[in-house]
Tab-separated table of N, CA and C and ligand atoms in Angstrom:
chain	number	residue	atom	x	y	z
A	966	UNK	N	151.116	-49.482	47.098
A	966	UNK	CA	150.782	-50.887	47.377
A	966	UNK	C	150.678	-51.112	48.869
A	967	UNK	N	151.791	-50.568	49.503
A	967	UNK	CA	151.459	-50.920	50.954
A	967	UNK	C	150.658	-50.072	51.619
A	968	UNK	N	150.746	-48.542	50.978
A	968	UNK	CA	149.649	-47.811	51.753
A	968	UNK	C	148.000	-48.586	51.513
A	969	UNK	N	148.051	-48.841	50.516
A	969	UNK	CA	146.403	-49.699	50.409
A	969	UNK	C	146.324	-51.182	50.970
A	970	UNK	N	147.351	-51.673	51.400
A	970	UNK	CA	147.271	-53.083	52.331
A	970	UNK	C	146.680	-52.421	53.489
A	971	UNK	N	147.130	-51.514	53.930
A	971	UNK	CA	146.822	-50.704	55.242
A	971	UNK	C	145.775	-50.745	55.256
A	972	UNK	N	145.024	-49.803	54.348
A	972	UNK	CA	143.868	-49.611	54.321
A	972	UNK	C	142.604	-51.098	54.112
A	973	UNK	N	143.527	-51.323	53.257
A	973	UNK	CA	142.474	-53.165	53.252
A	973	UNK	C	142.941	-53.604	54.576
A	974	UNK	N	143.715	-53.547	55.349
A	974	UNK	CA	143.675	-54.286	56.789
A	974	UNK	C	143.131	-53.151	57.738
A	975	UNK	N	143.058	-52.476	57.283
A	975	UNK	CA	142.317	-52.097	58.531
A	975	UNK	C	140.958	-51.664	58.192
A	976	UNK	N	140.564	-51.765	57.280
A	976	UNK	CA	138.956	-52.014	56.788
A	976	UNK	C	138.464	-53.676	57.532
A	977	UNK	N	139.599	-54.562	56.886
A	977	UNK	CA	138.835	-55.673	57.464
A	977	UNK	C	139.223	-55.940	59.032
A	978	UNK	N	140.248	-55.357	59.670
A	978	UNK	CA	140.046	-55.892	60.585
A	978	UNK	C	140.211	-54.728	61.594
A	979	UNK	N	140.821	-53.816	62.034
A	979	UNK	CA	140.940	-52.671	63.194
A	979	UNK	C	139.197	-51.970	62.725
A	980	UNK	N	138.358	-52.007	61.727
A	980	UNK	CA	137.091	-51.715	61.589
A	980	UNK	C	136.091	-52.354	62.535
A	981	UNK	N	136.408	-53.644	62.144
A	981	UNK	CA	135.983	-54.552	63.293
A	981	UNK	C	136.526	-54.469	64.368
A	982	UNK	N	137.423	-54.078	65.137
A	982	UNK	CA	137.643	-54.015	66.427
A	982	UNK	C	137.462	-53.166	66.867
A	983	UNK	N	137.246	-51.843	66.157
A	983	UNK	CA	137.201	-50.203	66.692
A	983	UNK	C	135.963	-50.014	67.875
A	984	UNK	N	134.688	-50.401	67.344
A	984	UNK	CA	133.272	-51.032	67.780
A	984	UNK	C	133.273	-51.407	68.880
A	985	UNK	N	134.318	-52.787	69.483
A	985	UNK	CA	134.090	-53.375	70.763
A	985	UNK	C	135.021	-52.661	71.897
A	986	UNK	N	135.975	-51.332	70.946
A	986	UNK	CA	136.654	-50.667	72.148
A	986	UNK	C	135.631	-49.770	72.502
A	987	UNK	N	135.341	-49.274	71.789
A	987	UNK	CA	134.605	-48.128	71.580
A	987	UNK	C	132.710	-48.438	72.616
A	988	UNK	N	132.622	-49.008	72.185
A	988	UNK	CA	130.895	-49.603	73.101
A	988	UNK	C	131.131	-50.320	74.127
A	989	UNK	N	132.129	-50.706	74.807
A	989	UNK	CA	132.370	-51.504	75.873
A	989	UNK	C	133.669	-50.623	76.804
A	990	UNK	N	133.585	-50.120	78.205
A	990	UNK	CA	133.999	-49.812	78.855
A	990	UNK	C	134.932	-50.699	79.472
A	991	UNK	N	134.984	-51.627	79.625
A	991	UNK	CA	135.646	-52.710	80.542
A	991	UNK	C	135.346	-53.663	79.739
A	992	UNK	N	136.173	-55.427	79.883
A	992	UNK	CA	136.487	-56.698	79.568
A	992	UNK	C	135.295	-57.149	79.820
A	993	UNK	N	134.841	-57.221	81.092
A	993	UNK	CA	133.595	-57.539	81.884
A	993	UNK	C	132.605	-57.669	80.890
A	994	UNK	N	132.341	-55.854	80.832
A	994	UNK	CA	131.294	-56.054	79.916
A	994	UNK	C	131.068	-55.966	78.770
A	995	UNK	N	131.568	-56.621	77.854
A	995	UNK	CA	131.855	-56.978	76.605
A	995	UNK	C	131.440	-58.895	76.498
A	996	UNK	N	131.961	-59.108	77.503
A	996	UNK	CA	131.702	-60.906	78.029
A	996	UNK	C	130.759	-60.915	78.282
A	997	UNK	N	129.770	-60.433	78.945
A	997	UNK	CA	128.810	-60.567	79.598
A	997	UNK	C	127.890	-59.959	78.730
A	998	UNK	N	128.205	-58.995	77.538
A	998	UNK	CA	127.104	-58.752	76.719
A	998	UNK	C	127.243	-59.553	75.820
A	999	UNK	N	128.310	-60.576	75.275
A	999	UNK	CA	127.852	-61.483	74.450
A	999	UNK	C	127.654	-62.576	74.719
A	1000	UNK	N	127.906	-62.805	75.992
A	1000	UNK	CA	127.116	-63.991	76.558
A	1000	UNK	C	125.810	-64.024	76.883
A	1001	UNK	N	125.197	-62.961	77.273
A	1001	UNK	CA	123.752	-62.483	76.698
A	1001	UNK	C	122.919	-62.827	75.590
A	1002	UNK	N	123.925	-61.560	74.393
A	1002	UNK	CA	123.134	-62.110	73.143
A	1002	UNK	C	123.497	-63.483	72.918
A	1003	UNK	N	124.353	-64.299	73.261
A	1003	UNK	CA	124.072	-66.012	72.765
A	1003	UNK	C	123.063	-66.253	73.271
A	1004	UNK	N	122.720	-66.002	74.405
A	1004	UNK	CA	121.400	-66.313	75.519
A	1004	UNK	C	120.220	-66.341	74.516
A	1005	UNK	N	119.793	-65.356	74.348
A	1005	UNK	CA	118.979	-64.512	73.862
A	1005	UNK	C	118.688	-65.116	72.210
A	1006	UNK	N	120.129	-65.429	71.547
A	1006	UNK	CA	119.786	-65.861	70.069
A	1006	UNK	C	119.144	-67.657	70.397
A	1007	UNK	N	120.265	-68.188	71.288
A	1007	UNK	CA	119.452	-69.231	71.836
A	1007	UNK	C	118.377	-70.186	72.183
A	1008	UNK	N	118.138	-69.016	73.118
A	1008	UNK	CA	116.021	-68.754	73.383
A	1008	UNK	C	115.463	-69.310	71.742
A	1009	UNK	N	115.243	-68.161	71.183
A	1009	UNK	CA	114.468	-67.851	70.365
A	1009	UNK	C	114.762	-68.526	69.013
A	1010	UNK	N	116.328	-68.570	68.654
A	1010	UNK	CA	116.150	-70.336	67.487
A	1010	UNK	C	116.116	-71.789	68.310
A	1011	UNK	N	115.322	-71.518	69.449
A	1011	UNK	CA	115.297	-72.862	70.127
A	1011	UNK	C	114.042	-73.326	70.091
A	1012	UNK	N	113.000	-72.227	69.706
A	1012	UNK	CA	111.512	-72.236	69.758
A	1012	UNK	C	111.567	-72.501	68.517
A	1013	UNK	N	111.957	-71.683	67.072
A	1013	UNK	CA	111.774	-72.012	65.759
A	1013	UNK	C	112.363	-73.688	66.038
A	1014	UNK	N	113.429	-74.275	66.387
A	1014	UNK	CA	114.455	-75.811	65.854
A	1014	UNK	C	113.359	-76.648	66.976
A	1015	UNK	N	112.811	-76.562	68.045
A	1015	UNK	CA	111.371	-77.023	68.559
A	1015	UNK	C	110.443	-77.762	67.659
A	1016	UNK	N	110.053	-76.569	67.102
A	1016	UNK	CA	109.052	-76.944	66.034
A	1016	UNK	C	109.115	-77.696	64.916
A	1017	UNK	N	110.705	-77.769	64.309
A	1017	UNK	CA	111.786	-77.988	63.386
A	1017	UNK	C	111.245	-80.132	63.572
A	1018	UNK	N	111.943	-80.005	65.329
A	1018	UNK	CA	111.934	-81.267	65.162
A	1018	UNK	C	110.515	-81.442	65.448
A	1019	UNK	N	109.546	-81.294	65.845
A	1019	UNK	CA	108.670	-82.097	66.192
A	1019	UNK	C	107.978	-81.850	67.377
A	1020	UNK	N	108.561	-81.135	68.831
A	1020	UNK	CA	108.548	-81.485	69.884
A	1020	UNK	C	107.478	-80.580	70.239
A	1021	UNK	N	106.908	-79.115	69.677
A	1021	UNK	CA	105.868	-78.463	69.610
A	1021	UNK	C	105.253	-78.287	68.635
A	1022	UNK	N	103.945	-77.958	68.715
A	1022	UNK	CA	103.405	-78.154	67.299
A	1022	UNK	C	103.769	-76.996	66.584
A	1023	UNK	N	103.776	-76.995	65.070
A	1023	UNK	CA	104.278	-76.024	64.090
A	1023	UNK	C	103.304	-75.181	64.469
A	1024	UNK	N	103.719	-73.486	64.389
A	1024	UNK	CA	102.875	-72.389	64.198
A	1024	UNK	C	103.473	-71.567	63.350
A	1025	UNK	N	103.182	-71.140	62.272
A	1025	UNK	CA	103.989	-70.455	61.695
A	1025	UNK	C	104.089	-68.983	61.826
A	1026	UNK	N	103.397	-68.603	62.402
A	1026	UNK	CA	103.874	-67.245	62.865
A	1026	UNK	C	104.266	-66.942	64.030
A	1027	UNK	N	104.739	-67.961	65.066
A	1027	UNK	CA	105.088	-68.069	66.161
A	1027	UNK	C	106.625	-68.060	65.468
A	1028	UNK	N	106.736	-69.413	64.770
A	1028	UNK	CA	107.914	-69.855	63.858
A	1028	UNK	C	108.938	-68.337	63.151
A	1029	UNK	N	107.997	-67.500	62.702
A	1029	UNK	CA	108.060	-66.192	61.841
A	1029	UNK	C	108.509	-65.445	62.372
A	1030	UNK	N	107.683	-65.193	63.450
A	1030	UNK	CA	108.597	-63.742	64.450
A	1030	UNK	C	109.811	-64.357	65.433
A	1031	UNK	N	109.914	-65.353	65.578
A	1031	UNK	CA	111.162	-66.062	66.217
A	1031	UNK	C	112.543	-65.849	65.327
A	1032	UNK	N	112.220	-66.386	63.920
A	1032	UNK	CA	113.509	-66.237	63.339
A	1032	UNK	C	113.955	-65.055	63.291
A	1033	UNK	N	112.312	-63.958	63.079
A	1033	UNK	CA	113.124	-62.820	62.842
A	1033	UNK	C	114.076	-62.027	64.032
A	1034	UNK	N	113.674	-62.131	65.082
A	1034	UNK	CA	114.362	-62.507	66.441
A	1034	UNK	C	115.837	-62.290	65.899
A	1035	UNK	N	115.848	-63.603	65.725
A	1035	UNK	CA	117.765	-64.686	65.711
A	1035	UNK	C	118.106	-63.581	64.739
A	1036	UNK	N	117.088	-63.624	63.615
A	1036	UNK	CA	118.134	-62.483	62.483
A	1036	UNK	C	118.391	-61.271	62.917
A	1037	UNK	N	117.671	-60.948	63.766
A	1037	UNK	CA	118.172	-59.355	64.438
A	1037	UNK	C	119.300	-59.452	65.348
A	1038	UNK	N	118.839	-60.717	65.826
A	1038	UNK	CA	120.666	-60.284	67.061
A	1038	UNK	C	121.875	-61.274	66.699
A	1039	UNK	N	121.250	-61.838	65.339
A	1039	UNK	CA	122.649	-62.717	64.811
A	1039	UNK	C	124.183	-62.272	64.785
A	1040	UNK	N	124.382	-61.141	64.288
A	1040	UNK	CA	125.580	-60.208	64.401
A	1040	UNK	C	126.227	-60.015	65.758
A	1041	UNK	N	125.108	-59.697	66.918
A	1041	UNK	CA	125.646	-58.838	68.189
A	1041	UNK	C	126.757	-59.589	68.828
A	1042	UNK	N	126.274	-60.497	68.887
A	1042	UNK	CA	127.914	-61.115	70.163
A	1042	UNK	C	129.346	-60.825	69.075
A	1043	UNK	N	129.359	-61.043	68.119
A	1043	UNK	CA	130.754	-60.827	67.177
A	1043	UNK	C	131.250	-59.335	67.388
A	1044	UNK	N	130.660	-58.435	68.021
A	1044	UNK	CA	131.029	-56.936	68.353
A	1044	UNK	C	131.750	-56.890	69.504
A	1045	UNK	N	131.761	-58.050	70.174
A	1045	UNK	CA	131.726	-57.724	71.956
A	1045	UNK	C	133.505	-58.531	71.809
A	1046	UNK	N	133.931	-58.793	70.721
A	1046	UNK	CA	135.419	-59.876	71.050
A	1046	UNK	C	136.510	-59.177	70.558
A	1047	UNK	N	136.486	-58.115	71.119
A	1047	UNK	CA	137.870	-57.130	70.774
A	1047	UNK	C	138.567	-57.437	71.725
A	1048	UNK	N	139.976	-57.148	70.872
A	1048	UNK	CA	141.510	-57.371	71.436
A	1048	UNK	C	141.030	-57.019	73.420
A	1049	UNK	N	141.818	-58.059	73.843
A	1049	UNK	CA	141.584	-57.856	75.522
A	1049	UNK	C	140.482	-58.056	76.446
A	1050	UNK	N	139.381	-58.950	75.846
A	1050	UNK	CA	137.934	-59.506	76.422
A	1050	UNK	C	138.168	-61.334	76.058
A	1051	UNK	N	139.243	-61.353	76.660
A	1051	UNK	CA	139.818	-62.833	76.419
A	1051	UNK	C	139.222	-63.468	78.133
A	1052	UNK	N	139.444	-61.795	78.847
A	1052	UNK	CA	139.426	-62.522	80.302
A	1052	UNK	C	138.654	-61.205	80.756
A	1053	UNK	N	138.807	-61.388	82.279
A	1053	UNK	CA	138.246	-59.880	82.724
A	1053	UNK	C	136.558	-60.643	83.424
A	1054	UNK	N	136.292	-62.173	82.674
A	1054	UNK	CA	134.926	-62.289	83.828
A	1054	UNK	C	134.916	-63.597	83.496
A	1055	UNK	N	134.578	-65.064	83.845
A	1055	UNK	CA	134.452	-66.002	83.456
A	1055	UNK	C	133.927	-66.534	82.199
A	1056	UNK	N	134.336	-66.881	81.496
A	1056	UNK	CA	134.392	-66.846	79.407
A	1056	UNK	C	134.864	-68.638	79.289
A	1057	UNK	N	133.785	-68.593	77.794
A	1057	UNK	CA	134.176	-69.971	77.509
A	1057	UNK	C	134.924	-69.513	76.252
A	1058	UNK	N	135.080	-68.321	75.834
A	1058	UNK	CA	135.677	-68.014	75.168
A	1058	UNK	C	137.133	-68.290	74.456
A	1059	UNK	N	137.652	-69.412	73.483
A	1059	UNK	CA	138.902	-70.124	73.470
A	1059	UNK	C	140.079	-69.129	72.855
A	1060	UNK	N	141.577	-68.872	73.508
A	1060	UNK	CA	142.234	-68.247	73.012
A	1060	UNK	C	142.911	-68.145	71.480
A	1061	UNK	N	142.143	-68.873	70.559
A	1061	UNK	CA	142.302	-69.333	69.320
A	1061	UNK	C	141.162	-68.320	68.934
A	1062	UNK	N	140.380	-67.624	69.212
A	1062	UNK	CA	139.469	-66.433	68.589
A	1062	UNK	C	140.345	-65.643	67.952
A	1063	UNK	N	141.600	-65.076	69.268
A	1063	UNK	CA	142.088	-63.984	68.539
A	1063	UNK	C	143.457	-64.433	67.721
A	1064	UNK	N	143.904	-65.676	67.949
A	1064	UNK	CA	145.291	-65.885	66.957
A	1064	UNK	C	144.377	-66.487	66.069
A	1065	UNK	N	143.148	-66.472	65.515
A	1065	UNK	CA	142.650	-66.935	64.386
A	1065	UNK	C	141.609	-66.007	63.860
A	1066	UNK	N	141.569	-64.928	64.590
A	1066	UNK	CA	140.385	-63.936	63.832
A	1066	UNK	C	139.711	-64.040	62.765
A	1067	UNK	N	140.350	-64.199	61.512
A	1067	UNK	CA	139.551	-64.374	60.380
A	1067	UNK	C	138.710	-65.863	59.727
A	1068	UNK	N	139.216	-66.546	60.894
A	1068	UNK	CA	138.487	-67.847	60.704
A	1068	UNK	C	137.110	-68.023	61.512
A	1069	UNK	N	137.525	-67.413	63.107
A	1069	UNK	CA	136.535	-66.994	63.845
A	1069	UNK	C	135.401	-66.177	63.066
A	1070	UNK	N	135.939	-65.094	62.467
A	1070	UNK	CA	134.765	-64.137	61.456
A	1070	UNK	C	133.910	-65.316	60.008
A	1071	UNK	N	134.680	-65.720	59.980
A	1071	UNK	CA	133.957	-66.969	58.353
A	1071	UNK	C	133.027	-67.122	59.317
A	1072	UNK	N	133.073	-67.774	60.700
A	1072	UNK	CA	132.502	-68.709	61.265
A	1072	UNK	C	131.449	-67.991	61.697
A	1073	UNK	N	131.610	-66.968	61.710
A	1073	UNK	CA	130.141	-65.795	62.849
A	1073	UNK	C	129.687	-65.257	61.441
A	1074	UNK	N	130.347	-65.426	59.963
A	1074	UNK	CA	129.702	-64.864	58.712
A	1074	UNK	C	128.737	-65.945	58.222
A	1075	UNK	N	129.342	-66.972	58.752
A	1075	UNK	CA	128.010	-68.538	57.812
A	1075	UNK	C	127.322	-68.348	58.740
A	1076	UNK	N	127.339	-68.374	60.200
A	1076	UNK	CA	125.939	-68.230	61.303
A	1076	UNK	C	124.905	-67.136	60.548
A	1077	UNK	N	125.357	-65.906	60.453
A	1077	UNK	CA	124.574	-64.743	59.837
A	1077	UNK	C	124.180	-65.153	58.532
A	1078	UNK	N	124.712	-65.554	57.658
A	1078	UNK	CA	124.436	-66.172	56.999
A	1078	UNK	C	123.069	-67.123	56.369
A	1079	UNK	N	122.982	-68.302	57.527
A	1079	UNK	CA	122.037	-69.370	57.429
A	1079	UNK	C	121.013	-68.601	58.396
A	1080	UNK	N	121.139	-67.918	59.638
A	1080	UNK	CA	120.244	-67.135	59.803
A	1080	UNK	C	119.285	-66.512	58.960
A	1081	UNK	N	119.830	-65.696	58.100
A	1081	UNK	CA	119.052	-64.821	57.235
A	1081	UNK	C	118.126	-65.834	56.999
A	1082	UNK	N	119.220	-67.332	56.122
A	1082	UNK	CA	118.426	-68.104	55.081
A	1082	UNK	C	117.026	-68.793	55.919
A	1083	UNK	N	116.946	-68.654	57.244
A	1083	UNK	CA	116.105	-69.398	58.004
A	1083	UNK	C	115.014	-68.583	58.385
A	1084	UNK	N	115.011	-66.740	58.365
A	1084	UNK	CA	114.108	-65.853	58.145
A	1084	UNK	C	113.435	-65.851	56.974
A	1085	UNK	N	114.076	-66.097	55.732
A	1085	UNK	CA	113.232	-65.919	54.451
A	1085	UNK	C	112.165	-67.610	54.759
A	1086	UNK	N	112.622	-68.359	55.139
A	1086	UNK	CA	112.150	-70.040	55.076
A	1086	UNK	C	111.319	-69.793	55.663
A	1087	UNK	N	111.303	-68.805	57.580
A	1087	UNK	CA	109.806	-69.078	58.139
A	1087	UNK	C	109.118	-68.320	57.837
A	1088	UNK	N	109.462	-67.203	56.876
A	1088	UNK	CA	108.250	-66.275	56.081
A	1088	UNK	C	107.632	-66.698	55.570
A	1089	UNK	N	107.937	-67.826	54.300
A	1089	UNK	CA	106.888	-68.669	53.491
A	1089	UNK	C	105.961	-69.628	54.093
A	1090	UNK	N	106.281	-70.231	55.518
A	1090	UNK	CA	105.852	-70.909	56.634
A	1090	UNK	C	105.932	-72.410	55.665
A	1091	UNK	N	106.731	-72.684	55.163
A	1091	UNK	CA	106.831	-73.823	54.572
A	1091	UNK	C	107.668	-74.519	55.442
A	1092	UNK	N	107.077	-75.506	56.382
A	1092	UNK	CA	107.360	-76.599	57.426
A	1092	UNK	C	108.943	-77.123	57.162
A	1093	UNK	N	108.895	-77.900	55.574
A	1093	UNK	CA	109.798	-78.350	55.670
A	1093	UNK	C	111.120	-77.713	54.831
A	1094	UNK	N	110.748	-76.174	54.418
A	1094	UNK	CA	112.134	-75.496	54.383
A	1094	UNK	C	112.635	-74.677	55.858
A	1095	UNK	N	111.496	-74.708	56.504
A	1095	UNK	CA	112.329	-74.407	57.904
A	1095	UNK	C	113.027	-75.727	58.466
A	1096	UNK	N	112.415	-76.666	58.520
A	1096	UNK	CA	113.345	-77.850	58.958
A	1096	UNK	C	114.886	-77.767	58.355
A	1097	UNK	N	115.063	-77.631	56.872
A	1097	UNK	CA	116.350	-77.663	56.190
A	1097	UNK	C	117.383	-76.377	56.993
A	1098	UNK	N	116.345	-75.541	56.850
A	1098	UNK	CA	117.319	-74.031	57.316
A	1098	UNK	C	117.886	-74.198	58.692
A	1099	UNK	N	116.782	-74.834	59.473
A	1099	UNK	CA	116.643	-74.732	61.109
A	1099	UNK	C	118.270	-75.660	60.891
A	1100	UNK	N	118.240	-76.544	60.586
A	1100	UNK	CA	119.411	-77.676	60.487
A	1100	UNK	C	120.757	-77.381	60.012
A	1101	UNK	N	120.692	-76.108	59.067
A	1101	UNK	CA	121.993	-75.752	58.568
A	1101	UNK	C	122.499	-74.578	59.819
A	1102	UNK	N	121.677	-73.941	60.095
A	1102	UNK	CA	121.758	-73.321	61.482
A	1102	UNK	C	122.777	-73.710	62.477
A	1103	UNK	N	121.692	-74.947	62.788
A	1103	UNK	CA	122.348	-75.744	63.976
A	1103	UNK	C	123.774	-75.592	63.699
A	1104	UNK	N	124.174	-76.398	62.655
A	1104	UNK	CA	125.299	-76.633	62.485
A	1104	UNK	C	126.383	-75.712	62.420
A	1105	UNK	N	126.161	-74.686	62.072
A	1105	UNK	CA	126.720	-73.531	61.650
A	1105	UNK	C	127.487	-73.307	63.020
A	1106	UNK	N	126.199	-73.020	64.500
A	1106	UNK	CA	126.560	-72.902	65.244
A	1106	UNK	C	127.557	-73.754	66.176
A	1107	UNK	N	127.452	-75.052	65.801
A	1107	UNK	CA	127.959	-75.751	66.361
A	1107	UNK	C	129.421	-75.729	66.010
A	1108	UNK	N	129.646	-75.724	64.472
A	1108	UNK	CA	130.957	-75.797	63.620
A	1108	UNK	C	131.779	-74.872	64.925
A	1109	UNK	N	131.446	-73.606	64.898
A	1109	UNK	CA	132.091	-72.493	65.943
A	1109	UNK	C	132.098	-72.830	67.135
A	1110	UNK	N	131.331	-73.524	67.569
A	1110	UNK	CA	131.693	-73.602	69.333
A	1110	UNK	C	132.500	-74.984	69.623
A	1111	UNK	N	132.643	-76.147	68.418
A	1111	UNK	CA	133.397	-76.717	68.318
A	1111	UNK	C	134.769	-76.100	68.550
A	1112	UNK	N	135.370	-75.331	67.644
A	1112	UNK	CA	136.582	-74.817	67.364
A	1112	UNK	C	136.932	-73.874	68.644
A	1113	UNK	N	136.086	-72.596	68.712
A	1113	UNK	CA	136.281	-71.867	69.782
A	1113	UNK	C	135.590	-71.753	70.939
A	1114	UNK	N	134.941	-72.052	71.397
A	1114	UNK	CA	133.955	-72.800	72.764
A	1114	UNK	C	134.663	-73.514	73.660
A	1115	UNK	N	134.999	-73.206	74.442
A	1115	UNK	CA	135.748	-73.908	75.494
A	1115	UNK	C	134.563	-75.320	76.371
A	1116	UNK	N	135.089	-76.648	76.715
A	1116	UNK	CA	133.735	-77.209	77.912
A	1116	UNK	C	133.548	-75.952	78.874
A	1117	UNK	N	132.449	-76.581	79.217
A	1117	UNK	CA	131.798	-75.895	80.747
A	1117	UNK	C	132.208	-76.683	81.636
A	1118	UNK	N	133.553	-75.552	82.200
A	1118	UNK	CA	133.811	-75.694	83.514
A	1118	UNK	C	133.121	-76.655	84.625
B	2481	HEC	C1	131.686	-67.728	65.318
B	2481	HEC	C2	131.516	-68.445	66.558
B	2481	HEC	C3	130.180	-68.747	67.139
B	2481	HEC	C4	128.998	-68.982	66.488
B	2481	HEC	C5	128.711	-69.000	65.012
B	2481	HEC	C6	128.036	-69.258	67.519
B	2481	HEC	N1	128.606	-69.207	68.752
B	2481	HEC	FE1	127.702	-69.521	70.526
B	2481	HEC	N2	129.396	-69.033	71.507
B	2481	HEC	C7	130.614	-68.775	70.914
B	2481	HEC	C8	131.592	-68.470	71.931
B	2481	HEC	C9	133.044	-68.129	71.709
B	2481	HEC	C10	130.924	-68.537	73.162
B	2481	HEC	C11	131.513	-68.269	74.555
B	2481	HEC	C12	131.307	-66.799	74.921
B	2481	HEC	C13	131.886	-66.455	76.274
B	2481	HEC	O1	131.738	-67.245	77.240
B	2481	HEC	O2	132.487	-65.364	76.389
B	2481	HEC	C14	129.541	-68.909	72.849
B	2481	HEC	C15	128.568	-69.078	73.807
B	2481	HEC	C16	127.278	-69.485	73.543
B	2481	HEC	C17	126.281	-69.726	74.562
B	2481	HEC	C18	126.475	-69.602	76.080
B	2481	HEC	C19	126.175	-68.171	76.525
B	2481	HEC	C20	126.434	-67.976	78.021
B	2481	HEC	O3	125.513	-67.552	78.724
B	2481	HEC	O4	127.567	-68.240	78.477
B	2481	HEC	C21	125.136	-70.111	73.907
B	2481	HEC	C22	123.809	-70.487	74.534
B	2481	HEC	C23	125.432	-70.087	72.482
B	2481	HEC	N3	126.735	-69.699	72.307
B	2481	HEC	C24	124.529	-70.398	71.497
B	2481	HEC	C25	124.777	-70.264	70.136
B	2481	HEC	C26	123.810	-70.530	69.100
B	2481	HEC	C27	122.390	-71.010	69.330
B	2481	HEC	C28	124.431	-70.286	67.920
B	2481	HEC	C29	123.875	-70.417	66.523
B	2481	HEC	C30	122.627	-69.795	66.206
B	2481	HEC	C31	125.775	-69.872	68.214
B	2481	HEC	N4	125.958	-69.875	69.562
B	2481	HEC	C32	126.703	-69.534	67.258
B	2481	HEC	C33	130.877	-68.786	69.581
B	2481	HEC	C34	129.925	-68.905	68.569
């Protein structure tokens, strides 16, 4: 029984952390590469939620290869928040990531999540299921930077 708790904890969670020791040399850059990919996922569901509201005109294959974008680097920043990248470079990063890990993970699992659901939506180029998706998105993201997002300094 307890040898397989082990193993279920450290499937779900030293699995996940092995990754950000392991690909990241320093604190630094672990921060700075997922402050990147936010950059970067940013950008590009900012052009699809654009179009979403109104403010450029719809293209749907502009719309298309954008999401698929977000769905490719939806995952990346959740690699970069292993034990000890709390600090090490200026982070809005809130110390409730790591005394809450598995809530933090729900929260980076519904982003990936509504992502996907917002790649299948601008495939069909149906206007107003990207609007729905683009919107559950938003939120998704927001839910998380509510909780762990520190203001800007
Ligand atoms: C599970 C939590 C979580 C989710 C989901 C999430 N973010 Fe973030 N985001 C963060 C945290 C934490 C930071 C601060 C990272 C740091 O400064 O080290 C951040 C930082 C950012 C930044 C600033 C990057 C920089 O250069 O400092 C942007 C932009 C951003 N997020 C956009 C998004 C967008 C867009 C989504 C949704 C598609 C999203 N985030 C989803 C937690 C999340």
């Amino acid at each position: 029984m307890k040898r397989s708790l082990i193993a279920l904890l450290s499937l779900a969670g030293l699995v996940a952390a092995l990754p950000a020791t392991a690909q990241f040399r320093k604190a630094e850059d672990a921060i700075e590469y997922r402050q990147s990919a936010f950059t970067l996922i940013s950008n590009h569901f900012g052009r699809v939620a654009a179009m979403a509201q109104g403010k450029v005109p719809f293209d749907a294959k502009l719309a298309a290869e954008n999401a698929a974008i977000v769905n490719t680097l939806a995952s990346l920043p959740f690699s970069a928040f292993g034990e000890g990248t709390d600090k090490g470079k200026a982070t809005r990063a809130k110390a409730e990531i790591w005394q809450e890990m598995p809530k933090f993970r729900a929260a980076a699992d519904k982003m990936i999540g509504e992502v996907a659901k917002l790649d299948s939506a601008a495939k069909t180029g149906n206007l107003e299921q990207i609007k729905s998706a683009v919107g559950a998105v938003g939120q998704s993201c927001k839910a998380c930077h509510d909780n762990f997002r520190a203001e800007r300094k």
